[in-house]
CSV table of C-alpha atoms and ligand atoms in Angstrom, one decimal:
chain,number,residue,atom,x,y,z
R,29,UNK,CA,215.2,219.1,-39.3
R,30,UNK,CA,217.9,218.1,-42.1
R,31,UNK,CA,217.7,214.4,-43.0
R,32,UNK,CA,221.2,214.5,-42.7
R,33,UNK,CA,221.2,215.6,-38.9
R,34,UNK,CA,220.0,212.2,-38.0
R,35,UNK,CA,222.0,210.1,-39.7
R,36,UNK,CA,225.2,212.3,-38.0
R,37,UNK,CA,223.4,211.4,-35.0
R,38,UNK,CA,223.8,208.1,-35.4
R,39,UNK,CA,227.5,208.1,-36.6
R,40,UNK,CA,228.3,210.1,-33.4
R,41,UNK,CA,226.7,207.6,-30.8
R,42,UNK,CA,228.1,204.8,-33.2
R,43,UNK,CA,231.8,206.0,-32.8
R,44,UNK,CA,231.4,205.9,-29.0
R,45,UNK,CA,230.4,201.7,-29.0
R,46,UNK,CA,233.6,200.6,-29.0
R,47,UNK,CA,234.5,203.0,-25.6
R,48,UNK,CA,231.3,201.6,-23.9
R,49,UNK,CA,232.8,198.1,-24.7
R,50,UNK,CA,229.7,197.0,-26.7
R,51,UNK,CA,229.1,195.9,-30.3
R,52,UNK,CA,226.1,197.4,-30.8
R,53,UNK,CA,223.0,199.6,-28.8
R,54,UNK,CA,219.3,198.9,-28.6
R,55,UNK,CA,217.4,202.0,-27.8
R,56,UNK,CA,214.2,201.8,-26.1
R,57,UNK,CA,213.4,205.1,-25.1
R,58,UNK,CA,210.8,207.0,-27.7
R,59,UNK,CA,212.7,210.6,-27.2
R,60,UNK,CA,216.1,208.5,-28.2
R,61,UNK,CA,214.7,206.2,-30.9
R,62,UNK,CA,213.2,209.9,-32.4
R,63,UNK,CA,216.4,211.9,-31.9
R,64,UNK,CA,218.4,209.2,-33.9
R,65,UNK,CA,215.8,208.1,-36.4
R,66,UNK,CA,213.3,211.0,-37.0
R,67,UNK,CA,210.6,208.4,-36.3
R,68,UNK,CA,207.8,209.6,-34.1
R,69,UNK,CA,205.8,207.0,-33.7
R,70,UNK,CA,204.9,205.3,-30.2
R,71,UNK,CA,206.2,201.8,-30.8
R,72,UNK,CA,210.1,201.9,-32.2
R,73,UNK,CA,213.3,200.3,-31.3
R,74,UNK,CA,216.8,200.7,-32.4
R,75,UNK,CA,219.7,198.8,-33.0
R,76,UNK,CA,222.9,200.6,-33.7
R,77,UNK,CA,226.3,199.4,-34.4
R,78,UNK,CA,229.6,201.3,-35.7
R,79,UNK,CA,228.5,200.6,-39.6
R,80,UNK,CA,224.6,200.7,-39.3
R,81,UNK,CA,221.4,200.9,-37.7
R,82,UNK,CA,217.9,199.4,-38.1
R,83,UNK,CA,214.5,201.1,-36.8
R,84,UNK,CA,212.0,198.4,-35.6
R,85,UNK,CA,208.4,199.2,-35.6
R,86,UNK,CA,204.6,197.4,-36.1
R,87,UNK,CA,202.7,197.3,-39.1
R,88,UNK,CA,200.6,200.5,-38.3
R,89,UNK,CA,203.5,202.4,-38.3
R,90,UNK,CA,204.8,201.2,-41.6
R,91,UNK,CA,203.5,204.0,-43.9
R,92,UNK,CA,204.8,206.7,-41.3
R,93,UNK,CA,208.2,205.4,-40.7
R,94,UNK,CA,208.8,204.9,-44.6
R,95,UNK,CA,208.0,209.1,-44.5
R,96,UNK,CA,209.6,210.0,-41.4
R,97,UNK,CA,213.3,208.3,-41.4
R,98,UNK,CA,215.9,207.4,-43.7
R,99,UNK,CA,216.8,205.0,-41.3
R,100,UNK,CA,216.3,201.0,-42.6
R,101,UNK,CA,213.0,200.1,-41.1
R,102,UNK,CA,212.2,196.7,-40.1
R,103,UNK,CA,208.4,195.6,-39.4
R,104,UNK,CA,207.6,193.5,-36.9
R,105,UNK,CA,204.5,191.9,-35.7
R,106,UNK,CA,203.6,191.4,-31.9
R,107,UNK,CA,206.7,192.8,-29.8
R,108,UNK,CA,209.5,194.2,-31.2
R,109,UNK,CA,212.8,193.3,-28.9
R,110,UNK,CA,212.5,189.3,-30.1
R,111,UNK,CA,213.4,190.8,-34.0
R,112,UNK,CA,215.6,192.9,-32.5
R,113,UNK,CA,217.5,190.0,-30.9
R,114,UNK,CA,217.2,188.3,-33.9
R,115,UNK,CA,218.8,190.7,-36.2
R,116,UNK,CA,221.7,191.5,-33.5
R,117,UNK,CA,222.2,187.5,-33.3
R,118,UNK,CA,222.4,187.3,-37.3
R,119,UNK,CA,225.0,189.5,-37.2
R,120,UNK,CA,227.1,187.9,-34.2
R,121,UNK,CA,227.1,190.7,-32.0
R,122,UNK,CA,228.6,189.4,-28.9
R,123,UNK,CA,228.0,192.5,-26.4
R,124,UNK,CA,224.9,194.2,-26.4
R,125,UNK,CA,224.7,197.7,-24.8
R,126,UNK,CA,220.7,198.4,-23.7
R,127,UNK,CA,219.5,201.6,-21.9
R,128,UNK,CA,219.1,200.4,-18.2
R,129,UNK,CA,217.2,203.5,-17.3
R,130,UNK,CA,214.6,203.2,-20.1
R,131,UNK,CA,213.6,199.1,-20.0
R,132,UNK,CA,210.9,197.7,-18.1
R,133,UNK,CA,211.9,194.1,-16.4
R,134,UNK,CA,209.8,192.3,-18.5
R,135,UNK,CA,211.7,194.0,-21.6
R,136,UNK,CA,214.8,192.9,-20.2
R,137,UNK,CA,213.4,189.4,-19.9
R,138,UNK,CA,212.6,189.3,-23.4
R,139,UNK,CA,216.0,190.7,-24.4
R,140,UNK,CA,217.4,187.3,-22.1
R,141,UNK,CA,215.5,185.4,-24.0
R,142,UNK,CA,217.0,186.3,-27.2
R,143,UNK,CA,220.5,186.0,-26.3
R,144,UNK,CA,222.4,183.6,-28.3
R,145,UNK,CA,225.5,181.5,-26.5
R,146,UNK,CA,228.1,183.6,-25.6
R,147,UNK,CA,226.5,186.8,-26.1
R,148,UNK,CA,225.7,189.3,-22.6
R,149,UNK,CA,223.4,192.1,-22.2
R,150,UNK,CA,225.7,195.5,-20.9
R,151,UNK,CA,223.8,198.0,-19.1
R,152,UNK,CA,224.5,201.7,-20.2
R,153,UNK,CA,223.2,204.5,-18.9
R,154,UNK,CA,222.7,208.0,-20.7
R,155,UNK,CA,224.7,207.0,-23.6
R,156,UNK,CA,222.4,208.8,-25.9
R,157,UNK,CA,221.3,211.5,-23.3
R,158,UNK,CA,224.6,212.7,-23.0
R,159,UNK,CA,224.8,213.6,-26.7
R,160,UNK,CA,221.5,215.3,-26.4
R,161,UNK,CA,222.6,217.9,-24.0
R,162,UNK,CA,224.0,219.9,-26.3
R,163,UNK,CA,221.6,221.3,-29.1
R,164,UNK,CA,222.2,221.8,-32.3
R,165,UNK,CA,221.2,225.0,-34.2
R,166,UNK,CA,218.4,223.2,-36.2
R,167,UNK,CA,217.4,222.2,-32.5
R,168,UNK,CA,217.7,225.4,-30.7
R,169,UNK,CA,215.7,226.9,-34.0
R,170,UNK,CA,212.5,224.5,-32.9
R,171,UNK,CA,212.9,225.0,-28.9
R,172,UNK,CA,212.8,228.8,-29.9
R,173,UNK,CA,209.7,228.2,-31.6
R,174,UNK,CA,208.2,226.0,-29.2
R,175,UNK,CA,209.0,228.9,-26.6
R,176,UNK,CA,207.2,231.4,-28.7
R,177,UNK,CA,204.1,229.7,-29.1
R,178,UNK,CA,203.8,229.4,-25.4
R,179,UNK,CA,204.4,232.7,-24.3
R,180,UNK,CA,201.9,234.3,-27.0
R,181,UNK,CA,199.4,231.4,-25.8
R,182,UNK,CA,200.0,232.7,-22.1
R,183,UNK,CA,199.4,236.4,-23.4
R,184,UNK,CA,196.1,235.4,-25.1
R,185,UNK,CA,194.8,232.9,-22.3
R,186,UNK,CA,195.6,235.3,-19.3
R,187,UNK,CA,193.3,238.1,-20.7
R,188,UNK,CA,190.1,235.7,-19.2
R,189,UNK,CA,192.3,235.6,-15.9
R,190,UNK,CA,189.8,236.9,-13.5
R,191,UNK,CA,188.3,236.4,-10.5
R,192,UNK,CA,185.5,233.7,-10.7
R,193,UNK,CA,187.3,231.6,-12.9
R,194,UNK,CA,188.6,228.0,-12.4
R,195,UNK,CA,192.2,227.2,-12.3
R,196,UNK,CA,190.9,224.3,-14.4
R,197,UNK,CA,188.9,226.3,-17.0
R,198,UNK,CA,192.2,228.9,-17.1
R,199,UNK,CA,194.6,225.5,-17.8
R,200,UNK,CA,192.4,224.5,-20.2
R,201,UNK,CA,192.1,227.8,-22.2
R,202,UNK,CA,196.0,227.8,-22.1
R,203,UNK,CA,196.2,224.5,-23.4
R,204,UNK,CA,193.7,225.4,-26.4
R,205,UNK,CA,195.2,228.7,-26.9
R,206,UNK,CA,198.6,226.5,-27.4
R,207,UNK,CA,197.2,224.2,-30.0
R,208,UNK,CA,195.8,227.3,-32.2
R,209,UNK,CA,199.3,228.8,-32.2
R,210,UNK,CA,201.1,225.7,-33.3
R,211,UNK,CA,201.8,223.5,-30.8
R,212,UNK,CA,201.3,220.0,-30.8
R,213,UNK,CA,200.1,219.7,-27.1
R,214,UNK,CA,201.5,221.1,-23.6
R,215,UNK,CA,204.8,219.6,-23.1
R,216,UNK,CA,203.7,218.6,-19.3
R,217,UNK,CA,200.2,218.8,-17.5
R,218,UNK,CA,200.0,222.8,-17.3
R,219,UNK,CA,200.1,224.2,-13.5
R,220,UNK,CA,197.7,227.1,-12.7
R,221,UNK,CA,197.7,227.5,-8.8
R,222,UNK,CA,195.7,230.3,-7.0
R,223,UNK,CA,196.1,231.7,-3.9
R,224,UNK,CA,197.8,229.4,-1.1
R,225,UNK,CA,197.7,226.4,-3.6
R,226,UNK,CA,200.4,228.4,-5.2
R,227,UNK,CA,202.5,227.0,-2.5
R,228,UNK,CA,202.5,223.3,-3.7
R,229,UNK,CA,205.3,223.4,-6.5
R,230,UNK,CA,202.9,221.1,-9.0
R,231,UNK,CA,199.6,221.9,-8.1
R,232,UNK,CA,197.3,219.8,-10.5
R,233,UNK,CA,194.5,222.5,-11.9
R,234,UNK,CA,191.1,221.7,-9.8
R,235,UNK,CA,187.9,223.8,-9.3
R,236,UNK,CA,189.2,226.3,-7.1
R,237,UNK,CA,188.5,229.8,-8.3
R,238,UNK,CA,190.8,232.9,-8.6
R,239,UNK,CA,190.0,235.6,-5.8
R,240,UNK,CA,190.8,238.8,-5.6
R,241,UNK,CA,193.9,240.0,-3.7
R,242,UNK,CA,195.8,236.2,-4.2
R,243,UNK,CA,198.4,235.3,-6.0
R,244,UNK,CA,198.3,233.1,-9.6
R,245,UNK,CA,201.0,231.0,-10.5
R,246,UNK,CA,200.9,229.6,-14.1
R,247,UNK,CA,204.0,226.9,-15.1
R,248,UNK,CA,203.1,226.0,-18.8
R,249,UNK,CA,205.0,224.4,-21.9
R,250,UNK,CA,204.5,223.4,-25.5
R,251,UNK,CA,205.4,220.7,-27.2
R,252,UNK,CA,206.1,221.6,-30.9
R,253,UNK,CA,207.6,219.5,-33.6
R,254,UNK,CA,208.5,217.3,-30.4
R,255,UNK,CA,210.3,219.8,-28.5
R,256,UNK,CA,209.6,221.7,-25.3
R,257,UNK,CA,209.1,225.1,-23.6
R,258,UNK,CA,209.0,225.7,-19.8
R,259,UNK,CA,208.1,229.1,-18.3
R,260,UNK,CA,206.5,230.1,-15.0
R,261,UNK,CA,204.9,233.2,-14.6
R,262,UNK,CA,203.5,235.0,-11.6
R,263,UNK,CA,200.5,237.4,-11.1
R,264,UNK,CA,198.3,239.3,-8.8
R,265,UNK,CA,194.7,239.9,-8.9
R,266,UNK,CA,194.5,243.2,-7.4
R,267,UNK,CA,197.1,245.4,-5.3
R,268,UNK,CA,199.9,243.5,-4.0
R,269,UNK,CA,200.9,244.4,-0.7
R,270,UNK,CA,204.0,244.6,0.6
R,271,UNK,CA,204.9,241.2,1.6
R,272,UNK,CA,204.6,240.1,-1.9
R,273,UNK,CA,206.3,242.5,-3.8
R,274,UNK,CA,209.2,242.1,-1.4
R,275,UNK,CA,209.1,238.0,-1.9
R,276,UNK,CA,208.5,238.4,-5.5
R,277,UNK,CA,211.6,241.0,-5.8
R,278,UNK,CA,214.0,238.3,-4.0
R,279,UNK,CA,212.8,235.5,-6.5
R,280,UNK,CA,213.8,237.6,-9.4
R,281,UNK,CA,216.8,238.6,-8.3
R,282,UNK,CA,217.8,234.9,-7.5
R,283,UNK,CA,216.8,234.1,-11.0
R,284,UNK,CA,218.6,236.8,-12.6
R,285,UNK,CA,221.5,236.3,-10.8
R,286,UNK,CA,221.4,232.8,-11.3
R,287,UNK,CA,220.9,233.7,-15.4
R,288,UNK,CA,223.8,236.3,-14.8
R,289,UNK,CA,226.0,232.6,-14.3
R,290,UNK,CA,225.1,230.3,-17.1
R,291,UNK,CA,228.2,230.3,-19.4
R,292,UNK,CA,230.2,227.6,-20.8
R,293,UNK,CA,232.4,225.9,-18.2
R,294,UNK,CA,230.4,226.7,-15.3
R,295,UNK,CA,229.1,223.6,-13.3
R,296,UNK,CA,225.5,223.0,-12.7
R,297,UNK,CA,226.0,223.6,-9.2
R,298,UNK,CA,227.0,226.9,-9.6
R,299,UNK,CA,223.9,228.2,-11.5
R,300,UNK,CA,221.8,226.6,-8.7
R,301,UNK,CA,224.1,228.1,-5.9
R,302,UNK,CA,224.1,231.9,-7.5
R,303,UNK,CA,220.1,231.8,-7.1
R,304,UNK,CA,220.4,230.1,-3.4
R,305,UNK,CA,222.8,232.9,-2.0
R,306,UNK,CA,220.0,235.5,-3.0
R,307,UNK,CA,217.5,233.7,-1.4
R,308,UNK,CA,219.7,232.9,2.0
R,309,UNK,CA,220.5,236.6,2.3
R,310,UNK,CA,217.0,237.2,2.4
R,311,UNK,CA,215.9,234.1,4.8
R,312,UNK,CA,214.4,232.5,2.0
R,313,UNK,CA,216.6,229.4,1.0
R,314,UNK,CA,214.7,227.1,3.2
R,315,UNK,CA,211.4,227.9,1.4
R,316,UNK,CA,213.0,226.9,-2.3
R,317,UNK,CA,212.7,223.1,-2.0
R,318,UNK,CA,213.6,221.8,-5.8
R,319,UNK,CA,217.0,222.5,-8.0
R,320,UNK,CA,217.2,225.9,-9.9
R,321,UNK,CA,216.5,224.1,-13.3
R,322,UNK,CA,216.8,221.4,-15.8
R,323,UNK,CA,217.8,220.6,-19.5
R,324,UNK,CA,215.0,220.3,-21.8
R,325,UNK,CA,214.4,219.5,-25.6
R,326,UNK,CA,212.8,216.3,-27.2
R,327,UNK,CA,212.0,215.9,-23.1
R,328,UNK,CA,210.6,218.2,-20.4
R,329,UNK,CA,213.3,217.0,-18.2
R,330,UNK,CA,216.6,216.5,-19.6
R,331,UNK,CA,220.1,216.4,-18.3
R,332,UNK,CA,221.7,218.5,-17.2
R,333,UNK,CA,220.1,219.0,-13.6
R,334,UNK,CA,221.1,222.2,-12.2
R,335,UNK,CA,220.8,221.1,-8.5
R,336,UNK,CA,223.1,221.2,-5.7
R,337,UNK,CA,226.1,218.5,-6.2
R,338,UNK,CA,225.7,218.5,-9.9
R,339,UNK,CA,228.9,219.2,-11.4
R,340,UNK,CA,227.8,218.6,-15.1
R,341,UNK,CA,229.9,221.7,-17.1
R,342,UNK,CA,227.9,223.6,-19.0
R,343,UNK,CA,228.8,223.9,-23.0
R,344,UNK,CA,227.6,226.4,-25.9
R,345,UNK,CA,224.3,224.8,-27.3
R,346,UNK,CA,222.8,223.7,-24.2
R,347,UNK,CA,219.4,224.1,-23.4
R,348,UNK,CA,217.9,224.9,-20.0
R,349,UNK,CA,215.2,226.7,-17.5
R,350,UNK,CA,216.4,228.8,-14.9
R,351,UNK,CA,213.3,228.7,-11.9
R,352,UNK,CA,214.1,229.3,-8.4
R,353,UNK,CA,211.0,229.5,-6.6
R,354,UNK,CA,209.6,229.8,-2.9
R,355,UNK,CA,206.8,227.9,-1.1
R,356,UNK,CA,205.3,229.1,2.0
R,357,UNK,CA,202.4,227.3,3.1
R,358,UNK,CA,199.7,228.8,4.0
R,359,UNK,CA,200.6,232.0,2.3
R,360,UNK,CA,201.4,231.0,-1.5
R,361,UNK,CA,204.3,230.5,-3.8
R,362,UNK,CA,206.1,232.7,-6.2
R,363,UNK,CA,208.3,231.0,-9.0
R,364,UNK,CA,209.9,232.6,-12.1
R,365,UNK,CA,211.1,230.2,-14.9
R,366,UNK,CA,212.6,231.1,-18.1
R,367,UNK,CA,214.1,229.0,-21.1
R,368,UNK,CA,217.6,229.8,-22.0
R,369,UNK,CA,220.4,228.8,-24.1
R,370,UNK,CA,224.2,228.8,-23.3
R,371,UNK,CA,226.1,231.0,-25.8
R,372,UNK,CA,229.5,231.4,-26.6
R,373,UNK,CA,229.7,234.4,-24.0
R,374,UNK,CA,227.3,233.6,-21.9
R,375,UNK,CA,223.4,232.6,-22.2
R,376,UNK,CA,220.6,234.2,-23.9
R,377,UNK,CA,216.8,234.2,-22.6
R,378,UNK,CA,214.6,232.9,-25.1
R,379,UNK,CA,211.4,233.5,-23.3
R,380,UNK,CA,210.4,236.7,-25.0
R,381,UNK,CA,207.2,237.3,-22.1
R,382,UNK,CA,207.9,240.4,-19.4
R,383,UNK,CA,209.1,239.2,-15.8
R,384,UNK,CA,206.8,242.2,-13.5
R,385,UNK,CA,204.8,240.6,-11.6
R,386,UNK,CA,201.6,240.4,-14.1
R,387,UNK,CA,198.9,242.7,-12.3
R,388,UNK,CA,195.0,241.3,-13.2
T,22,LIG,ZN1,207.9,224.6,-15.8
T,23,LIG,ZN1,210.9,223.5,-15.3
């Protein structure tokens, strides 16, 4: 990422503070701190105001912060919020915005303790997340690399998928290959779900072994240079029967219909509706128990959400997942998921992995 990009991001957020009726914003969430400064440490806060910004961290990160960010850095001992509040008081800020969805109650108490007479705290929601929805060209390139690493890891690791291998072993292999190929690690806990366990949308891999004539669901994503990828693919061990093939085709058609609906200006719920309509035609809509997708970037789940009632219009540069699925207790589940970028004319699927049911 170009160093100038971080200061440009800070300036754009800073320019919205007057409209939000605050003098400054206290940034708590690590991905937001990273987005604004490039700092990747686990303990960082930012104080941002129209003409400047300060990054607060502790002595463990002094060298790292100097290497990673062009933002002014304050090294504080102990908890960071008292130092943040002292800096705010010194600049006589009266209305201080804070991230209401990203703060523990005891952190809020620390902010309150640091208020000077006449100053107040203003809860804000999604101030930075709204800007993060639309990715820069540099960010899209990083997501593309993460997607490619993820797909390459899938291809390598699946060579070891055979009857007798446990879900846990296969998940470890997927994670290992990801790291070998350049990922910092998985973006979320890798899902490997065999047979009827694939009906659990977020199954945690266990000692269950892969068996003949069963479905296998893999949902995996890499985190690389901070950016996430996300993909779900299905395999079958043996020759799939008519029911599996029929269900697989229905989910694939739903996924393709949803991708075809992605374009700038489309409301998020329309993408979800396109997938749901296909599944309803096959009387499978009741088995589709989650939203069709989500934004991703520095976090695996970001705005916008692609679900019922979600009105956020898509815009060029957003990166989302499209992942309809059906889950039938006792039988299994089928989910197909790609990482997709919204382009000027529609969309581009970043995930290179084939969407044919993988036969093992
Ligand atoms: Zn996923
Ligand atoms: Zn996902």
